[in-house]
PDB file of C-alpha atoms and ligand atoms in Angstrom:
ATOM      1  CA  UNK A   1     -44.410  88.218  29.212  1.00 88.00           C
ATOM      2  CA  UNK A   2     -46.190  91.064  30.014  1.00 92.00           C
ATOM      3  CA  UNK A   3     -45.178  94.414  28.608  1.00 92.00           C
ATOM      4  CA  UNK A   4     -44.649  97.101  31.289  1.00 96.00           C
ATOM      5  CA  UNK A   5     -46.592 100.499  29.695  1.00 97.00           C
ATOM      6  CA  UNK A   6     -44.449 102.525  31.231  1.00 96.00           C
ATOM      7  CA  UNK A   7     -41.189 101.233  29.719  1.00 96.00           C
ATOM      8  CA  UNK A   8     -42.836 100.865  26.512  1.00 97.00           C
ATOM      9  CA  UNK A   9     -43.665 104.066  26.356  1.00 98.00           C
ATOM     10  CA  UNK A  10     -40.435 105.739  27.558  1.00 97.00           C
ATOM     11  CA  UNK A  11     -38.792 104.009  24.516  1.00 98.00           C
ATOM     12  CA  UNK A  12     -41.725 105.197  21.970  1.00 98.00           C
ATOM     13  CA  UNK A  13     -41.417 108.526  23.046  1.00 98.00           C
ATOM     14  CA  UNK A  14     -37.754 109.386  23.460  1.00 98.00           C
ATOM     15  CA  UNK A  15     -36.805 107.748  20.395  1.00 98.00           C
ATOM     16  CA  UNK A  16     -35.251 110.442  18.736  1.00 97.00           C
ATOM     17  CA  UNK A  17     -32.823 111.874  16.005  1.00 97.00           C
ATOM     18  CA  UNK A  18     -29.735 111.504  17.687  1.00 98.00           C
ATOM     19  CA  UNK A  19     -26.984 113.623  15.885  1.00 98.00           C
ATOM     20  CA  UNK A  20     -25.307 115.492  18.320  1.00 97.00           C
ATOM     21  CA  UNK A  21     -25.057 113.009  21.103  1.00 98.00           C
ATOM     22  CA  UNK A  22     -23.680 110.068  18.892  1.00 98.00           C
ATOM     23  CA  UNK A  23     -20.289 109.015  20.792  1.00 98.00           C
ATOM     24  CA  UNK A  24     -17.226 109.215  18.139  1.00 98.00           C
ATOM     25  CA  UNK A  25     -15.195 107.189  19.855  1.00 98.00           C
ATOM     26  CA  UNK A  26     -16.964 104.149  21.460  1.00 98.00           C
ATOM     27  CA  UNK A  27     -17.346 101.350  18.246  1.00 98.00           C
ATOM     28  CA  UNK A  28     -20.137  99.149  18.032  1.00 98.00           C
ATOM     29  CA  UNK A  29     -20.065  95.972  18.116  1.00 98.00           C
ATOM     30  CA  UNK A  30     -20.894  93.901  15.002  1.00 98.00           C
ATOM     31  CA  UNK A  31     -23.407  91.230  17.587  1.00 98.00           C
ATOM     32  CA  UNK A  32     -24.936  94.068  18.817  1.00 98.00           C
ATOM     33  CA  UNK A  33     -26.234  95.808  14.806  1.00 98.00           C
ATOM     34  CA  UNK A  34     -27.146  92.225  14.033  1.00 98.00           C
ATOM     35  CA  UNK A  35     -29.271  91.938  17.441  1.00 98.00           C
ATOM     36  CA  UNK A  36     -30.713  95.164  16.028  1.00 98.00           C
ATOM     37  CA  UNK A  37     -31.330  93.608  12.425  1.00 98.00           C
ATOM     38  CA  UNK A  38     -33.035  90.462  14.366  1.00 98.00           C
ATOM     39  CA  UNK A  39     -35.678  92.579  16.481  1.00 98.00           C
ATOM     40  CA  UNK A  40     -36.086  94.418  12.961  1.00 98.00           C
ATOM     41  CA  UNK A  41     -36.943  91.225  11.310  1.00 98.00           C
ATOM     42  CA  UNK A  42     -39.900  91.269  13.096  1.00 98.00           C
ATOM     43  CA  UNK A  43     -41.478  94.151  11.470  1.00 98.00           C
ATOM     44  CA  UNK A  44     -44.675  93.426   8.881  1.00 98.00           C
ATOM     45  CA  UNK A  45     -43.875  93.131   5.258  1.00 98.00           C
ATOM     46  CA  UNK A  46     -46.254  93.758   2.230  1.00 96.00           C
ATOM     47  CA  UNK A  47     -47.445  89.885   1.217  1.00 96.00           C
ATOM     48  CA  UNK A  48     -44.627  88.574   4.005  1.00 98.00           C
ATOM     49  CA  UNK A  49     -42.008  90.226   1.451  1.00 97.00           C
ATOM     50  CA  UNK A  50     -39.341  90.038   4.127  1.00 98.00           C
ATOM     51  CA  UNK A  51     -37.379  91.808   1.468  1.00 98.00           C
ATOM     52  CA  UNK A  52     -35.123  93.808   3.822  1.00 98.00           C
ATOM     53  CA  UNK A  53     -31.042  94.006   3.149  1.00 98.00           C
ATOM     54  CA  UNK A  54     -29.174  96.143   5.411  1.00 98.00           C
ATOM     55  CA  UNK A  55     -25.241  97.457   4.444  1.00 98.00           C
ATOM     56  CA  UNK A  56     -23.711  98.550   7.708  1.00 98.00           C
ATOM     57  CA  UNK A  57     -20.619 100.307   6.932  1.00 98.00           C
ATOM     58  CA  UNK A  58     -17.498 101.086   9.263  1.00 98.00           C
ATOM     59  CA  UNK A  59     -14.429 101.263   6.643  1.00 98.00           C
ATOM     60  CA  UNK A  60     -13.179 104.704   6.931  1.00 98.00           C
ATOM     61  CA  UNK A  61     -12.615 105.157   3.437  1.00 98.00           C
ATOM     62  CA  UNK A  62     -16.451 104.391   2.355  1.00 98.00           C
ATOM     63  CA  UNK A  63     -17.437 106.692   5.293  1.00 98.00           C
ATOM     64  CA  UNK A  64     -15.857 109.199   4.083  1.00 98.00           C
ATOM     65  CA  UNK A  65     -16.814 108.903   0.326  1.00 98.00           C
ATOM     66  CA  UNK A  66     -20.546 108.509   1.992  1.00 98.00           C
ATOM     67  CA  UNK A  67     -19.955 111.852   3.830  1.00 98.00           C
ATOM     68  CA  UNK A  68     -19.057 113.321   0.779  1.00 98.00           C
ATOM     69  CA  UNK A  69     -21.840 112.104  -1.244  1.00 97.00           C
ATOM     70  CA  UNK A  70     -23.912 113.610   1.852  1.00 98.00           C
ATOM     71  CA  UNK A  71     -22.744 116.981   1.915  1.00 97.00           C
ATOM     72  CA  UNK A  72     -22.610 117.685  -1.984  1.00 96.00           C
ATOM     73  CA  UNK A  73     -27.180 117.374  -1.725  1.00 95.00           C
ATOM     74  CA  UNK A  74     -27.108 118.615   1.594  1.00 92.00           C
ATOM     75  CA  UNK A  75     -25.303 121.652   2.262  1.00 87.00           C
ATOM     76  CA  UNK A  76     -27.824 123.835   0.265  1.00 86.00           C
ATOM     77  CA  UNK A  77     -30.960 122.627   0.797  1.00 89.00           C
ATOM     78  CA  UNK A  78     -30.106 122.763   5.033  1.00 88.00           C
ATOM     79  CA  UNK A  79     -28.485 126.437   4.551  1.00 86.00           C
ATOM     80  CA  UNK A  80     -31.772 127.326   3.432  1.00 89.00           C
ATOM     81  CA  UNK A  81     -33.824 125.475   4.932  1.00 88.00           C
ATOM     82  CA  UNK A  82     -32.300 126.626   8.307  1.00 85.00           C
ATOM     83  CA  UNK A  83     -32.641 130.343   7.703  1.00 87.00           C
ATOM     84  CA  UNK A  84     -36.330 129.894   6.199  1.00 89.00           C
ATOM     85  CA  UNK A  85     -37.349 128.049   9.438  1.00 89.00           C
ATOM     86  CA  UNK A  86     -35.390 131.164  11.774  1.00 85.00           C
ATOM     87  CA  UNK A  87     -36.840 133.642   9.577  1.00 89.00           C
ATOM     88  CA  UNK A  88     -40.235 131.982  10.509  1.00 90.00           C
ATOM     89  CA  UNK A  89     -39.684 131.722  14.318  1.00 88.00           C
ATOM     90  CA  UNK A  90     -39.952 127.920  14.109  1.00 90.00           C
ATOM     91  CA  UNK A  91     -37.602 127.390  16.594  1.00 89.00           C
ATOM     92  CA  UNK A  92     -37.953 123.643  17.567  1.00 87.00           C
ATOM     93  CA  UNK A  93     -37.187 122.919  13.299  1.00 89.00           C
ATOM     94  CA  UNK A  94     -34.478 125.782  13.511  1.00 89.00           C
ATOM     95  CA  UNK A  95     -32.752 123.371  15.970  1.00 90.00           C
ATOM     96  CA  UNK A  96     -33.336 120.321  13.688  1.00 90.00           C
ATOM     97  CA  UNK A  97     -31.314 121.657  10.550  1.00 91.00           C
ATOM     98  CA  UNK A  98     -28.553 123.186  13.525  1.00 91.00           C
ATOM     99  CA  UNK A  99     -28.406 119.063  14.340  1.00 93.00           C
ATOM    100  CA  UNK A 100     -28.433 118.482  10.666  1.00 95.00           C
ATOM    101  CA  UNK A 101     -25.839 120.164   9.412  1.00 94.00           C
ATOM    102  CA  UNK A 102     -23.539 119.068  12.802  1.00 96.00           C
ATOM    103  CA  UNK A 103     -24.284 115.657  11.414  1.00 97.00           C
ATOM    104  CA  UNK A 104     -23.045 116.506   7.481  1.00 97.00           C
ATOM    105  CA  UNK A 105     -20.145 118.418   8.818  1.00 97.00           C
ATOM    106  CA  UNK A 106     -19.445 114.998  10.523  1.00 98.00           C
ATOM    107  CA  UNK A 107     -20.628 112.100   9.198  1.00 98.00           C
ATOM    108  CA  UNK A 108     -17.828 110.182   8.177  1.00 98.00           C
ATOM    109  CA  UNK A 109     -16.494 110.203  11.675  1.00 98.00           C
ATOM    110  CA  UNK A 110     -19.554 108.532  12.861  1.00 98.00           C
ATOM    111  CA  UNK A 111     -18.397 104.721  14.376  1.00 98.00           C
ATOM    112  CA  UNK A 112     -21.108 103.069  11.233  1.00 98.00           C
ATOM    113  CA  UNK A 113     -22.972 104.242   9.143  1.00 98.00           C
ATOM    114  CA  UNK A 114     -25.951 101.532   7.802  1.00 99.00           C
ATOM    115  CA  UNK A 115     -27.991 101.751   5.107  1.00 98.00           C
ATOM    116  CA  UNK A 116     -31.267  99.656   4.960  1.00 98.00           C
ATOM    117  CA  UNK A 117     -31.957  98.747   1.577  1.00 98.00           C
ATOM    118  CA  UNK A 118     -35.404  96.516  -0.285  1.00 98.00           C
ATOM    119  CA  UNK A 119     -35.123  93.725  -2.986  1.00 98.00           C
ATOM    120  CA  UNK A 120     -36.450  94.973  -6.008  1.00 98.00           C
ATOM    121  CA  UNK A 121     -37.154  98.898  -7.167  1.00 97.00           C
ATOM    122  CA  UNK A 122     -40.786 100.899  -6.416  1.00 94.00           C
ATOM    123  CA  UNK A 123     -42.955 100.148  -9.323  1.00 92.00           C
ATOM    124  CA  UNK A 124     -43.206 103.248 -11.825  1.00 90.00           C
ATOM    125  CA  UNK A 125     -46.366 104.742 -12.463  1.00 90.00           C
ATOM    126  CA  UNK A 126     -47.949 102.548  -9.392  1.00 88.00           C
ATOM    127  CA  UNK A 127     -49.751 105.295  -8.081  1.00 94.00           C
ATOM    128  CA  UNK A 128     -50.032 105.863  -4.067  1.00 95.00           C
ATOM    129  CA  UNK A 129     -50.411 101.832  -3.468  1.00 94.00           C
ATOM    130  CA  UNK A 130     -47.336 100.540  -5.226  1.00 94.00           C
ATOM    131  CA  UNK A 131     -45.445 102.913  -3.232  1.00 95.00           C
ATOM    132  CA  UNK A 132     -46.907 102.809   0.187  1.00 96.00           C
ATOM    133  CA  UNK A 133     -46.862  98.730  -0.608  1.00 96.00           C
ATOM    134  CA  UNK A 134     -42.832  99.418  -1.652  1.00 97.00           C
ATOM    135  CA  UNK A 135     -41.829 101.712   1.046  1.00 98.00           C
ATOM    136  CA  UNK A 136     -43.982 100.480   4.287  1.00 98.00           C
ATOM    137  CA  UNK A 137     -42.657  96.798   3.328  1.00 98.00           C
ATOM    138  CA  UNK A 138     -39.135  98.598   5.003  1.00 98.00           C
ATOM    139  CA  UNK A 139     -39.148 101.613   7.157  1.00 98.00           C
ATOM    140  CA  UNK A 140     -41.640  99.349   9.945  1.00 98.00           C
ATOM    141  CA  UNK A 141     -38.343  97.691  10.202  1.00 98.00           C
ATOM    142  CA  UNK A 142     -35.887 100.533   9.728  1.00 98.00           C
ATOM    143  CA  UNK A 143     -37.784 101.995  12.908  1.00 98.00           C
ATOM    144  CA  UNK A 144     -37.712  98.800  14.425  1.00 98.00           C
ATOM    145  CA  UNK A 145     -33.997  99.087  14.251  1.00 98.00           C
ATOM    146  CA  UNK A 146     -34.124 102.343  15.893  1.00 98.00           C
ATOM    147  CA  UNK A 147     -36.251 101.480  18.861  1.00 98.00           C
ATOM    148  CA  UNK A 148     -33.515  98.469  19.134  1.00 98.00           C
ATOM    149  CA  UNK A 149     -30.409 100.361  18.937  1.00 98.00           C
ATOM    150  CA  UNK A 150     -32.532 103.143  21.563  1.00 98.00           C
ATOM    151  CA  UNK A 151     -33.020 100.443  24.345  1.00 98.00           C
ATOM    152  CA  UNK A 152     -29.760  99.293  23.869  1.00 98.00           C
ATOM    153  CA  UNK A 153     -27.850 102.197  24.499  1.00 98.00           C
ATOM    154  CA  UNK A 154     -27.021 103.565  21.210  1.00 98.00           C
ATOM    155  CA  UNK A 155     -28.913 106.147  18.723  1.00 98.00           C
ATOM    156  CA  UNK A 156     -29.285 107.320  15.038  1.00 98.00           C
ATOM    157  CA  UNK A 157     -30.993 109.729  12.764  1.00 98.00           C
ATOM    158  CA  UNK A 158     -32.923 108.536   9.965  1.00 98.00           C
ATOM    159  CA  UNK A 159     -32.104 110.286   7.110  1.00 98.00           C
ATOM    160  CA  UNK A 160     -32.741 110.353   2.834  1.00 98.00           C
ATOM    161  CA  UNK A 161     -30.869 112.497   1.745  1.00 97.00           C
ATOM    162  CA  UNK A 162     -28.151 110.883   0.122  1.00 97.00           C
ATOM    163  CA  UNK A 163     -31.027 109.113  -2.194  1.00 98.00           C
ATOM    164  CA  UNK A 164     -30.224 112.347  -4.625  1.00 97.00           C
ATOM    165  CA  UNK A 165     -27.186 110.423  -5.427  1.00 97.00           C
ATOM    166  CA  UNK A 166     -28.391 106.697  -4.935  1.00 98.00           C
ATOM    167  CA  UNK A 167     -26.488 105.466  -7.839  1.00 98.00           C
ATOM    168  CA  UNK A 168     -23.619 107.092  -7.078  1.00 98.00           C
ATOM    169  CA  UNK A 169     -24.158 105.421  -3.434  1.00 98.00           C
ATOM    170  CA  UNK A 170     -24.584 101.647  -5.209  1.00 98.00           C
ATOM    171  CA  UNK A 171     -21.525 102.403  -6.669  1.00 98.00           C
ATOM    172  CA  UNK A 172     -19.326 103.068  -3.300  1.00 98.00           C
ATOM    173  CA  UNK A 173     -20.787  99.995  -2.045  1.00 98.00           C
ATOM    174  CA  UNK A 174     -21.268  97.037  -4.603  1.00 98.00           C
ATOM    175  CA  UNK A 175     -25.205  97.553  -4.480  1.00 98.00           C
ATOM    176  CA  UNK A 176     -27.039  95.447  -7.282  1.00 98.00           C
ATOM    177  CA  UNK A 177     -29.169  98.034  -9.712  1.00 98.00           C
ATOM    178  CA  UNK A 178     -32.092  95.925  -8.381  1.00 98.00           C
ATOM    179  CA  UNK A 179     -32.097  97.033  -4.717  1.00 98.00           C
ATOM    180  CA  UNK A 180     -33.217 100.004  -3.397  1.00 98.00           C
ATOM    181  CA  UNK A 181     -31.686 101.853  -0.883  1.00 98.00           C
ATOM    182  CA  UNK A 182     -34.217 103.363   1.112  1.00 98.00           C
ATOM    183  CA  UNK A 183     -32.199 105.313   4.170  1.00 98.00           C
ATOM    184  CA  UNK A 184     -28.738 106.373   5.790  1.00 98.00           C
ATOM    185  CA  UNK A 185     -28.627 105.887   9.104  1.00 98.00           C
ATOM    186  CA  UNK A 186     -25.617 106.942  11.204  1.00 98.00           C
ATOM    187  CA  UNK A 187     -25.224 104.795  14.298  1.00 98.00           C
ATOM    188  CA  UNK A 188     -23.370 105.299  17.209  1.00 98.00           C
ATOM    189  CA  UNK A 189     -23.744 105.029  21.102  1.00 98.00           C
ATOM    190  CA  UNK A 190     -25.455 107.759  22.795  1.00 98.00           C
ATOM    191  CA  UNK A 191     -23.969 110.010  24.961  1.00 98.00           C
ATOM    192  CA  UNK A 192     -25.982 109.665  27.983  1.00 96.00           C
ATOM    193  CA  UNK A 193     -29.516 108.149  28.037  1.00 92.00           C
ATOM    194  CA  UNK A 194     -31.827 110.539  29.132  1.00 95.00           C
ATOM    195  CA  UNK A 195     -33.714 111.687  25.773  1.00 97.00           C
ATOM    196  CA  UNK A 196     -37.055 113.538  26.781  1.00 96.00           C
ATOM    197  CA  UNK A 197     -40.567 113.717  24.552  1.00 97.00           C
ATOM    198  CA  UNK A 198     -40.576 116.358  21.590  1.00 95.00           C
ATOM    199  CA  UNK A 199     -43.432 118.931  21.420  1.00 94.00           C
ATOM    200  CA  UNK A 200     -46.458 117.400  19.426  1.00 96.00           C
ATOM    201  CA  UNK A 201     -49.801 118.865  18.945  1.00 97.00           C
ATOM    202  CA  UNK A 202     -52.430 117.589  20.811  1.00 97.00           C
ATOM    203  CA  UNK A 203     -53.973 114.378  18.734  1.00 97.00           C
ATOM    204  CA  UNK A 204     -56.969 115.791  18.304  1.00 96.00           C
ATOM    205  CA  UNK A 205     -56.390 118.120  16.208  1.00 96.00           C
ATOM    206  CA  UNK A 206     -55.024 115.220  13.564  1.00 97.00           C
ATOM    207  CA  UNK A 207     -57.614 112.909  14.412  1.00 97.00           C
ATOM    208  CA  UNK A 208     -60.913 112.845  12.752  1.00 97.00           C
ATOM    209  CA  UNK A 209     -63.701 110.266  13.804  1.00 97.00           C
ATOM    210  CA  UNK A 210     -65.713 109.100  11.167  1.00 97.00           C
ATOM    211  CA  UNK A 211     -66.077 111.938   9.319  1.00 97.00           C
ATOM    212  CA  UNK A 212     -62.853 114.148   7.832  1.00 97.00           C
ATOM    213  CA  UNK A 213     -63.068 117.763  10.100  1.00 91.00           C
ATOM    214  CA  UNK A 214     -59.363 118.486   9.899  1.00 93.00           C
ATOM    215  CA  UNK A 215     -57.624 121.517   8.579  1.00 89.00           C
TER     216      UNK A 215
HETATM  217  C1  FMN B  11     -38.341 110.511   5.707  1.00 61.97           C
HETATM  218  C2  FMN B  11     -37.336 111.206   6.591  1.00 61.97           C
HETATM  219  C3  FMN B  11     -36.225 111.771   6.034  1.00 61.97           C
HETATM  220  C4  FMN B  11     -35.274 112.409   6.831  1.00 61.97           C
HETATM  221  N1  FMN B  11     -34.141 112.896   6.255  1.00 61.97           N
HETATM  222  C5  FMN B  11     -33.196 113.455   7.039  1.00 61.97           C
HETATM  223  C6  FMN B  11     -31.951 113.866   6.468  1.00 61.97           C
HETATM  224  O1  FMN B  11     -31.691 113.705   5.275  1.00 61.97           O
HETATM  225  N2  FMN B  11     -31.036 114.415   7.311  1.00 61.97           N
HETATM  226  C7  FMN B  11     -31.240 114.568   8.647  1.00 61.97           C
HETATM  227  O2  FMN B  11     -30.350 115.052   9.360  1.00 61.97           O
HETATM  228  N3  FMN B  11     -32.415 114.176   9.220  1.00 61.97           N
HETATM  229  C8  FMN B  11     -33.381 113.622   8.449  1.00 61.97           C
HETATM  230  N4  FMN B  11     -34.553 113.172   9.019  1.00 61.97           N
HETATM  231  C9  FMN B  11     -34.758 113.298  10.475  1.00 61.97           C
HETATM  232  C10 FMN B  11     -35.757 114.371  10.837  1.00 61.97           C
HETATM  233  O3  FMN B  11     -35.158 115.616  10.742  1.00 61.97           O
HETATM  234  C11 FMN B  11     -36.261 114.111  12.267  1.00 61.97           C
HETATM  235  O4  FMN B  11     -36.865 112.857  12.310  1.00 61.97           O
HETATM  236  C12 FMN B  11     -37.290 115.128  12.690  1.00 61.97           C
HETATM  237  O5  FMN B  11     -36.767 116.396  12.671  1.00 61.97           O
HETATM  238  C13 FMN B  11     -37.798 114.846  14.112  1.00 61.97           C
HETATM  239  O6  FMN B  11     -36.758 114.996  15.012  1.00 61.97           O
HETATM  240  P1  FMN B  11     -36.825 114.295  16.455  1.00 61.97           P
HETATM  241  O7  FMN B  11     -36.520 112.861  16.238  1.00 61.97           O
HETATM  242  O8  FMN B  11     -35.779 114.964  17.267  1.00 61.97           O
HETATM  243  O9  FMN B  11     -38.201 114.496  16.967  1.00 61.97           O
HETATM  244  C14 FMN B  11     -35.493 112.516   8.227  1.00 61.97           C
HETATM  245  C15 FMN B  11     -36.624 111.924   8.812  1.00 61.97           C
HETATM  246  C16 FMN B  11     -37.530 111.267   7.997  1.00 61.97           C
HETATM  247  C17 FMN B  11     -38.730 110.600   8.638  1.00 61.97           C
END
């Protein structure tokens, strides 16, 4: 089949953090997260690992004990966060931690909240290619899942911050001490469709050809 550019591209470039916009009261469909989890599947794994698990969570009771978990590493570090990058004019990232904190302030009423996890734990004193080998052998697929859930109508924001308390986390859930959980990912459908490009610099200035010239 050929791939139309132009609708490839829409979906790579308006794939965004969708916090805001998430619809509270449309569910989701079990078929459609485990369409998601198939086009996922497809994503490259470190020595064909395939090592992904995914915990997709809609019992209002974990939610909530998730959202709690959430907001006792959050709060903090986005209060500050948010009035460093105001302070500093930055005001595209001054609307990010705005989003953010909308999303701690309501996570557990999000319709699921999934957490991709990865067989096994990252490799202690591995250096830089245990854990790109670790963590790339998941998040292809966690974004996968996002460009999935974006063509299909529905949106997330990929966030780590709950990883403070991973343990705690395992606990809520029934997750094995030998998996790691490597995101939180609220999920919802998206109210409306039309998401638009964010501001990027130009490529150039992060590219260097043959020969490192970057600041
Ligand atoms: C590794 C990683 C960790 C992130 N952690 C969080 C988080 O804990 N909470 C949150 O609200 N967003 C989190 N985000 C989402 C970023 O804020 C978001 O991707 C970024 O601001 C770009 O926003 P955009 O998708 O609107 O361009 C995280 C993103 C990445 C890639």
């Amino acid at each position: 089949m050929t791939i139309h550019l132009e609708c490839a591209d829409e979906l790579l470039t308006t794939t965004r953090a969708v916090r805001k916009r998430l619809d509270l009261t449309r569910p989701v469909p079990r078929e459609v997260i485990l369409d998601c989890i198939r086009i996922s599947q497809q994503a490259p794994t470190g020595s064909n690992s395939q090592g992904w698990r995914w915990v997709v969570v809609a019992d209002p009771a974990k939610k909530q004990a998730l959202a709690d978990l959430y907001r006792s590493v959050s709060a903090d570090y986005f209060t500050q966060a948010s009035e460093r990058a105001r302070t500093a004019g930055e005001a595209q990232t001054s609307r990010v931690f705005d989003s953010a904190m909308y999303l701690a302030e309501h996570m557990q009423d999000m319709p699921l909240l999934v957490i991709p996890c990865l067989m096994g734990r990252p490799a202690e004193g591995g250096g830089v290619a245990a854990s790109a080998g670790f963590f790339a052998s998941i998040y292809p697929a966690v974004w996968n899942f996002n460009l999935a859930l974006r063509a299909r109508g529905l949106g997330a924001a990929l966030t780590t911050l709950h990883l403070v308390r991973e343990k705690d986390a395992a606990a809520i859930l029934g997750i094995p001490d030998d998996v790691t959980q490597v995101a939180l990912l609220p999920v919802g459908y998206t109210i409306g469709d039309t998401f638009s490009p964010a501001r990027r610099p130009p490529p150039e200035t992060i590219t260097a050809f043959d020969q490192w010239q970057l600041s």
